[in-house]
Tab-separated table of C-alpha atoms in Angstrom:
chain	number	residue	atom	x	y	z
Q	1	UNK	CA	-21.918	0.708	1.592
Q	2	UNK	CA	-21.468	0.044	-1.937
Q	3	UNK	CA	-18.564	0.792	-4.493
Q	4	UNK	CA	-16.936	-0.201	-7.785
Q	5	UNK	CA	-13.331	-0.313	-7.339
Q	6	UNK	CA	-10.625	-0.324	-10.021
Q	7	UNK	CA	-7.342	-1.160	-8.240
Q	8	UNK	CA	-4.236	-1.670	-10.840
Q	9	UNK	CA	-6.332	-3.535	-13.461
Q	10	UNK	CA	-8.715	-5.128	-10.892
Q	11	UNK	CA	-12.297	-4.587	-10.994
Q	12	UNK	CA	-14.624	-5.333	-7.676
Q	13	UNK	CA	-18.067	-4.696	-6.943
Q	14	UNK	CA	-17.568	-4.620	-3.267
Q	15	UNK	CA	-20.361	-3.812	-0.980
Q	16	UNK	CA	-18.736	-4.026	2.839
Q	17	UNK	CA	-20.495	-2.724	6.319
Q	18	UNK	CA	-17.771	-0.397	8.032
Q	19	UNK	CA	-16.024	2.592	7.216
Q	20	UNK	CA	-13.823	2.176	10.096
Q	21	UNK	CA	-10.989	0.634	8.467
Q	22	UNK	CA	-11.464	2.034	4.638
Q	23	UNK	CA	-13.006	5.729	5.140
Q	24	UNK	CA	-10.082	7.912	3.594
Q	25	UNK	CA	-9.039	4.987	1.322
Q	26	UNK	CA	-11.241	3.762	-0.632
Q	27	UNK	CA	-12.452	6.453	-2.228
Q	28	UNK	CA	-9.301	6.677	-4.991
Q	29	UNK	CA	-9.844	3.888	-6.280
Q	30	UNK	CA	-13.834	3.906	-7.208
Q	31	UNK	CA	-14.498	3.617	-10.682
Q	32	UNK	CA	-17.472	4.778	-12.409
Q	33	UNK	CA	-16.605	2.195	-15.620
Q	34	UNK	CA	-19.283	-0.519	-15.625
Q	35	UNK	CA	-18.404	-2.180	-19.044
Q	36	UNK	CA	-15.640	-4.301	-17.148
Q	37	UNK	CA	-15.438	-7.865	-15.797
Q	38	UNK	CA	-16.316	-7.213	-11.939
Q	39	UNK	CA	-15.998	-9.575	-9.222
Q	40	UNK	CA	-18.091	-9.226	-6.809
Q	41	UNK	CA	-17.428	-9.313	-2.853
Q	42	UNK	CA	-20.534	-9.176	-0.036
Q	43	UNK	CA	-19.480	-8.798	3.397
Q	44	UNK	CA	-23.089	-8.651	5.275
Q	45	UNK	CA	-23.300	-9.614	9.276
Q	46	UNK	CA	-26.141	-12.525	10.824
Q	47	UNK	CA	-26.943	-13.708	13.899
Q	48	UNK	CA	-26.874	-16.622	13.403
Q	49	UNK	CA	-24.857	-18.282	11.122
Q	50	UNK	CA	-25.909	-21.721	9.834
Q	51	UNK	CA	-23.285	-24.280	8.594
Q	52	UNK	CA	-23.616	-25.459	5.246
Q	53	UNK	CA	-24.486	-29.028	4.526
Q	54	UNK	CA	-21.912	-30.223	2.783
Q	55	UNK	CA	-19.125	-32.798	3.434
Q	56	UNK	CA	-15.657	-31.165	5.087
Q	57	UNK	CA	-13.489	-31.675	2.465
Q	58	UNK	CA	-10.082	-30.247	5.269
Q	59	UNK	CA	-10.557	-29.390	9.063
Q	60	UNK	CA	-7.678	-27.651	11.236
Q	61	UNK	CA	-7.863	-26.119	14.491
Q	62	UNK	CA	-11.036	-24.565	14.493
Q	63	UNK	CA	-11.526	-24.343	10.571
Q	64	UNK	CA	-13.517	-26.454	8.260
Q	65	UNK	CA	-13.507	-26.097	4.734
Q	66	UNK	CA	-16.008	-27.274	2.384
Q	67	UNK	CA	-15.012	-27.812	-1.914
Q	68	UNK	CA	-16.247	-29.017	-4.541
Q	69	UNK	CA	-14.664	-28.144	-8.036
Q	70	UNK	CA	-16.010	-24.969	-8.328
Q	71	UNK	CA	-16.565	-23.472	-4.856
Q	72	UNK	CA	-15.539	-23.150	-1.482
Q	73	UNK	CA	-16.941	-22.435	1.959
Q	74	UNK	CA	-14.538	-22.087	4.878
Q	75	UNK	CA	-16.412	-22.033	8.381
Q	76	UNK	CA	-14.939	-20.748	11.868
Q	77	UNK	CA	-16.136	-22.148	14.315
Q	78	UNK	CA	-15.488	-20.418	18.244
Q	79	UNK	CA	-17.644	-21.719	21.043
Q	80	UNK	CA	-19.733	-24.152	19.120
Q	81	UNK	CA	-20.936	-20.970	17.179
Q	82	UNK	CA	-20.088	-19.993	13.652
Q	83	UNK	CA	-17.865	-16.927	14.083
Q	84	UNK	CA	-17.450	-15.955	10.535
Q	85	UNK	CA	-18.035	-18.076	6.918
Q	86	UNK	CA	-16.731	-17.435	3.878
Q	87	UNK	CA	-18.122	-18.415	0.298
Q	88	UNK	CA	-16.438	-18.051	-2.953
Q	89	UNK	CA	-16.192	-19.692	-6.567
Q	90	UNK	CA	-12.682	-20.551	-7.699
Q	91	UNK	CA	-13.107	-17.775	-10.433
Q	92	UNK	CA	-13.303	-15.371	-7.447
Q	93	UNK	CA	-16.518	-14.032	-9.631
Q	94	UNK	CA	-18.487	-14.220	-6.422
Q	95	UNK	CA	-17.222	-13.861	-2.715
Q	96	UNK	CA	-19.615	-13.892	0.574
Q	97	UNK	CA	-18.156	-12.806	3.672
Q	98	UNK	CA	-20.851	-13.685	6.746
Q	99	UNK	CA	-20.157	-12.202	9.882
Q	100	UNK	CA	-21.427	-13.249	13.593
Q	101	UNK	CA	-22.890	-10.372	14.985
Q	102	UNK	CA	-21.346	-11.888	18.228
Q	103	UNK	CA	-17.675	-10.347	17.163
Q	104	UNK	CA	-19.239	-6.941	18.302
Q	105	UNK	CA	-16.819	-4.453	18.658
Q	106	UNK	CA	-13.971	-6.087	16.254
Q	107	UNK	CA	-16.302	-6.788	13.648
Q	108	UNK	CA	-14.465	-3.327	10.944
Q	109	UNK	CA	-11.534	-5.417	12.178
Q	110	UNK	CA	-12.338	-8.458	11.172
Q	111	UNK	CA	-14.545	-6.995	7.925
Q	112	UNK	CA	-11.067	-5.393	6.755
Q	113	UNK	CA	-8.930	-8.655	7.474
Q	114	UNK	CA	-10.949	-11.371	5.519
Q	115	UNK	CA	-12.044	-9.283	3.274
Q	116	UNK	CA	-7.912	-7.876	2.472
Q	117	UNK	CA	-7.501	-12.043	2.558
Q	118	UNK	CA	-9.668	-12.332	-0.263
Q	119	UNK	CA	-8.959	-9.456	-2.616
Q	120	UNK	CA	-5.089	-10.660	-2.472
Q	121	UNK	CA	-6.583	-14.290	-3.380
Q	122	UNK	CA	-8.167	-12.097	-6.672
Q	123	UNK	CA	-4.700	-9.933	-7.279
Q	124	UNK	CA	-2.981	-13.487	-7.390
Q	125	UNK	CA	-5.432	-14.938	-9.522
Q	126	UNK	CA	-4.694	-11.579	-11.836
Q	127	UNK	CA	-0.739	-11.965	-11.581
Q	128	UNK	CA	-0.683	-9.831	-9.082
Q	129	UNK	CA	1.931	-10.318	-6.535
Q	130	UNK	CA	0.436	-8.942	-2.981
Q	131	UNK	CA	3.980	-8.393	-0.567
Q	132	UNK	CA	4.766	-7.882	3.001
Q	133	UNK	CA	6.528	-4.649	2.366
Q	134	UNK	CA	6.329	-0.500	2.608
Q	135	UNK	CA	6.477	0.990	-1.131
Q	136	UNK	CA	7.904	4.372	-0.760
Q	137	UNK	CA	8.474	6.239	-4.133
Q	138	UNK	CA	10.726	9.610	-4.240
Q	139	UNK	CA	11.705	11.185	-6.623
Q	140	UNK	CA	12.492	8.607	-9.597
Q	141	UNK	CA	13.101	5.879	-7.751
Q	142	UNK	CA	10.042	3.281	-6.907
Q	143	UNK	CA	11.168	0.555	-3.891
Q	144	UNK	CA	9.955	-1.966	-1.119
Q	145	UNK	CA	11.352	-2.702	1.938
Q	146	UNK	CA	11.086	-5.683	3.329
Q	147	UNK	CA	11.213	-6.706	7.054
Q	148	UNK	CA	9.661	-7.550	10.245
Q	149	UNK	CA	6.931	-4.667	11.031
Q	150	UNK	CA	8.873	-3.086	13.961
Q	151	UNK	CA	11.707	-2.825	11.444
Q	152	UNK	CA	9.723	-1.553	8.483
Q	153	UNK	CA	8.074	1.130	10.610
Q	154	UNK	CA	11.289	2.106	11.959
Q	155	UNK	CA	13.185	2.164	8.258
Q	156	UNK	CA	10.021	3.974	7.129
Q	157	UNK	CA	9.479	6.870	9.877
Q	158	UNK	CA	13.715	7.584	9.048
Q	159	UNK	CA	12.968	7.918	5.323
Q	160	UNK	CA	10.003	9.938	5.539
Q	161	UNK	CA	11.770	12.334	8.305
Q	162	UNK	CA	14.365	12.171	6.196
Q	163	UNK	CA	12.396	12.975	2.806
Q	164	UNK	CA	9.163	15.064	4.208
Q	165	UNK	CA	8.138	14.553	-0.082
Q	166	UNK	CA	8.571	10.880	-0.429
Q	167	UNK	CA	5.237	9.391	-1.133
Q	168	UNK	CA	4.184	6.465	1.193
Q	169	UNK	CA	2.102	4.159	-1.521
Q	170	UNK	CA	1.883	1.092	0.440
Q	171	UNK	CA	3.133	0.081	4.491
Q	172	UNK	CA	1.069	-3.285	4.236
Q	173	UNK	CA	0.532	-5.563	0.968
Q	174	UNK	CA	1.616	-3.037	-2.265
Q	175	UNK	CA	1.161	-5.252	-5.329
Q	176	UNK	CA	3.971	-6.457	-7.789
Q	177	UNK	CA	2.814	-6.809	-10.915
Q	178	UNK	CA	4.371	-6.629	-14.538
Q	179	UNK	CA	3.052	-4.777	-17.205
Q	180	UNK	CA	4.817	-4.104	-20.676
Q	181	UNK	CA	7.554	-6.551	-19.661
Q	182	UNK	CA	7.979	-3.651	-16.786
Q	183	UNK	CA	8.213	-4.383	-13.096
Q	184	UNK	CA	5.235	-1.972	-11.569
Q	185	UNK	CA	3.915	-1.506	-8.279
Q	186	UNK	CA	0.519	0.007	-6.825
Q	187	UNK	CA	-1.624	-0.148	-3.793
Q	188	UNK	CA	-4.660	-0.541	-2.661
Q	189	UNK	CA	-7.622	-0.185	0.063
Q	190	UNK	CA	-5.592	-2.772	2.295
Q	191	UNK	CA	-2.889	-0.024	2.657
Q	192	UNK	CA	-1.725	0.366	6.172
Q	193	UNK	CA	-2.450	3.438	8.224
Q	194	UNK	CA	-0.008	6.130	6.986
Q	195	UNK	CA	-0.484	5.188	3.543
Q	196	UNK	CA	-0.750	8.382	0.747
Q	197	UNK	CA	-4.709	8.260	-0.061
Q	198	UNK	CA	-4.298	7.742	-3.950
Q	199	UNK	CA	-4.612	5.612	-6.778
Q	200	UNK	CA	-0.608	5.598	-7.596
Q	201	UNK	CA	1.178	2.987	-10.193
Q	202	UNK	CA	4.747	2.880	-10.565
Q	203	UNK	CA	7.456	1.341	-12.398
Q	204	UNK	CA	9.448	-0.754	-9.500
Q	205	UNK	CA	13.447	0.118	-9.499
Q	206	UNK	CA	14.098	-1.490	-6.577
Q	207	UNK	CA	13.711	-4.518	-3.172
Q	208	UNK	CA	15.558	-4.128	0.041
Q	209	UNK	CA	15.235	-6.585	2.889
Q	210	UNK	CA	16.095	-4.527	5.980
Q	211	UNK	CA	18.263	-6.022	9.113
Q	212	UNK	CA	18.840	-3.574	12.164
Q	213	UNK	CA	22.633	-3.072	12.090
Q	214	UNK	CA	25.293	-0.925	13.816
Q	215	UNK	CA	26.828	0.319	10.665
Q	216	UNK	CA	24.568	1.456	7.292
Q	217	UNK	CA	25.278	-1.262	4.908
Q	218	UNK	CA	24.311	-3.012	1.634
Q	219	UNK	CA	25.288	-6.489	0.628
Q	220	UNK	CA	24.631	-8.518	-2.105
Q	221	UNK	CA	22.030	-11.199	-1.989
Q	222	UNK	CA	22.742	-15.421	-4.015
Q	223	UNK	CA	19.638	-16.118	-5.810
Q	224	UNK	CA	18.257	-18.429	-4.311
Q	225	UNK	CA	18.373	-16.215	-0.627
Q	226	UNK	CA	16.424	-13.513	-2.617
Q	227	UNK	CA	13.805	-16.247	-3.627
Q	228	UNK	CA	13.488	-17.674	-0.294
Q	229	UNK	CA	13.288	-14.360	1.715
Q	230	UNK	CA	10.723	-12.993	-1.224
Q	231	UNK	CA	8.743	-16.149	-0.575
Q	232	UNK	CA	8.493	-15.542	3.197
Q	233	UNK	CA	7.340	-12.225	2.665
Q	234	UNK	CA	4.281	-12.608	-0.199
Q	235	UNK	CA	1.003	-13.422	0.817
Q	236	UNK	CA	0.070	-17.170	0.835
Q	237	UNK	CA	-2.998	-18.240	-1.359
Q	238	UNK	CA	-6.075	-20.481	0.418
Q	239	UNK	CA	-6.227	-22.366	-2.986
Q	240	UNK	CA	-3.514	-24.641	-3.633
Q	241	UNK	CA	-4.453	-23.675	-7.828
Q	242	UNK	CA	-2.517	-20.435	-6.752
Q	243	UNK	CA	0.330	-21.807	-5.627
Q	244	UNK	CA	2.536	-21.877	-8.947
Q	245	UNK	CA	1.111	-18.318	-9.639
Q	246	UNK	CA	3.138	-17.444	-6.756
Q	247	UNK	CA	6.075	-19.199	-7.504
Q	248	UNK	CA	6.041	-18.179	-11.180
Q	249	UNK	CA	6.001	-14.489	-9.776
Q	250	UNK	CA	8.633	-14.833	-7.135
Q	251	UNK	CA	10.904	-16.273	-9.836
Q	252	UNK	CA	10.312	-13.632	-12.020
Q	253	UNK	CA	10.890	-11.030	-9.682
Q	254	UNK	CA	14.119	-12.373	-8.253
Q	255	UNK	CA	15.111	-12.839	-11.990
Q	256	UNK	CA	14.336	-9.169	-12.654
Q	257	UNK	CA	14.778	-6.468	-10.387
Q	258	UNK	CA	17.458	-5.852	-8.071
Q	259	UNK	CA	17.200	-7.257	-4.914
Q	260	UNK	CA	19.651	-6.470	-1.901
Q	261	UNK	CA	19.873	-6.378	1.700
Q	262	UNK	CA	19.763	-3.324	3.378
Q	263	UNK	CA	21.512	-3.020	7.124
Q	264	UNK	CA	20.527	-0.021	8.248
Q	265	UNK	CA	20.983	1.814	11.219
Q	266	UNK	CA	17.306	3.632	10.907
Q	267	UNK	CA	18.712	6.985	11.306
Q	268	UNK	CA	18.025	9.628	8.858
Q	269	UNK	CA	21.899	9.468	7.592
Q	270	UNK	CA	21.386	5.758	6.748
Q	271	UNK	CA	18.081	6.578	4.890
Q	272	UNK	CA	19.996	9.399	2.842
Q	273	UNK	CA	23.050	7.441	1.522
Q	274	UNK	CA	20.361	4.896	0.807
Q	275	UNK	CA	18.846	7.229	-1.806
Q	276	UNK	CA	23.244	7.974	-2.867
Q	277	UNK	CA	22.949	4.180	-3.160
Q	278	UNK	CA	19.797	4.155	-5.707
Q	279	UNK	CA	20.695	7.079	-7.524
Q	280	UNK	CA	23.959	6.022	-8.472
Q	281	UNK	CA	22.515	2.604	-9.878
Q	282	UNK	CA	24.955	0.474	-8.296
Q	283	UNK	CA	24.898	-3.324	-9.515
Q	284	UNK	CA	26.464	-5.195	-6.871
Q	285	UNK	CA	25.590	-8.664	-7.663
Q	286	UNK	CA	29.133	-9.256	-8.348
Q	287	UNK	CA	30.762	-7.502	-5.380
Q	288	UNK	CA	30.316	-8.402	-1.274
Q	289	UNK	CA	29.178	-5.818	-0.082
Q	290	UNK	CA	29.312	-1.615	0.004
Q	291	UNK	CA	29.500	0.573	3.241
Q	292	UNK	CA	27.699	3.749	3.014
């Protein structure tokens, strides 16, 4: 299968084997423009896989990776058998995902994983900041929540019962980017199951990081907790080139939009004064915390 994606400003020629992963999905975000800068990704399964004959420039576990200053293959290697290899230039202009045909029935899986690895290595690349979060928007209010899984599907299944409207961008990787000298927000094919099935962009109003609590609660966050909990959560680049991209982004973010912690009791009354909370713009850098 074959498609031109545009996702925020992203363009990608992407030409994968399974629909098991992306039917539903991908479709909002094709693009019929062709005058536009596309990088390509190939995801295509073999056999046999044949290791490339070049020097290993880094080996861990059961990874080798291969550079030289333009390109990169990383090989997997599982029972003295290639499992997977993955080519691509450091412009991210061209991107080869070979599959063993030996993965059998996980090979969607593992199609949708490496090749989610390597778009957020492009949406870095792009400024884009790819984030362990859920991006809910309702109403005029844009935000992320930030957590554990079990407690971001938990926080997530309370707002939505809560707010049957709310629109469900993102419950995987949404992507932070700025635009205008405006905070904004969109998703993408690597969206999580429940995710809404559109192309959505949105200014960003607001980050929670949620912690399972007795009482509903919001408290205040010191800068540098909001960096270091942001920087747990984004996704971590294979190139160390990306690396201060990330941390530029993280700083500005932190710098930016408000940030708070979110104890929350994931019923639909802690959801609700949540919304209170937003709508009433609190700023409580200054204070310790509020009870809702």
């Amino acid at each position: 299968m074959h498609k031109n994606l545009k996702i925020g400003n992203i363009y990608i020629d992407f030409t994968y084997k399974y629909d098991d992963f992306f039917a539903d999905k991908i479709e909002a975000f094709e693009t019929h423009v062709l005058n536009k800068d596309f990088k390509s990704m190939y995801v295509h399964v073999e056999d046999k896989i044949e290791i490339p004959q070049r020097p290993v420039t880094l080996f861990f576990k059961n990874r080798y990776k291969m550079e030289t200053h333009k390109d990169c293959y990383i090989v997997t290697i599982e029972e003295n058998e290639v499992k997977h290899l993955i080519y691509y230039t450091y412009d991210y202009k061209d991107i080869v995902i070979t599959l063993s045909s030996k993965i059998k029935d996980r090979l969607a899986e593992f199609e949708y994983v490496l090749s989610g690895i390597l778009f957020f290595d492009i949406a870095l690349s792009e400024n884009y900041l790819p984030v362990h979060a859920t991006c809910i928007s309702y109403k005029d209010f844009t935000f992320l929540l930030l957590g554990s899984s079990e407690e971001k599907t938990h926080q997530t299944i309370s707002f939505l019962s809560a707010f049957p409207d709310a629109v469900l961008i993102n419950e995987d990787k949404p992507l932070l980017f700025y635009q205008n000298n405006q905070a904004h927000v969109c998703g993408s094919p690597w969206s999580g199951e429940r995710a809404i099935k559109k192309d959505i962009i949105k200014p960003l109003d607001y980050i929670f990081f949620i912690n399972p609590a007795s009482e509903s609660e919001i408290l205040p966050l010191d800068k540098s907790v909001k960096t270091s909990e942001l920087n747990r959560n984004v996704h971590r680049a294979n190139q160390e080139f990306l690396f201060e991209k990330t941390t530029k982004l993280v700083n500005t973010v932190t710098s930016n939009i408000p940030i708070f912690q979110f104890n929350s009791t994931y019923s639909i009354s802690s959801s609700i004064e949540l919304v209170r909370f937003m709508k009433e713009g609190n700023n409580l850098d200054n204070l310790i915390s509020i009870k809702l």
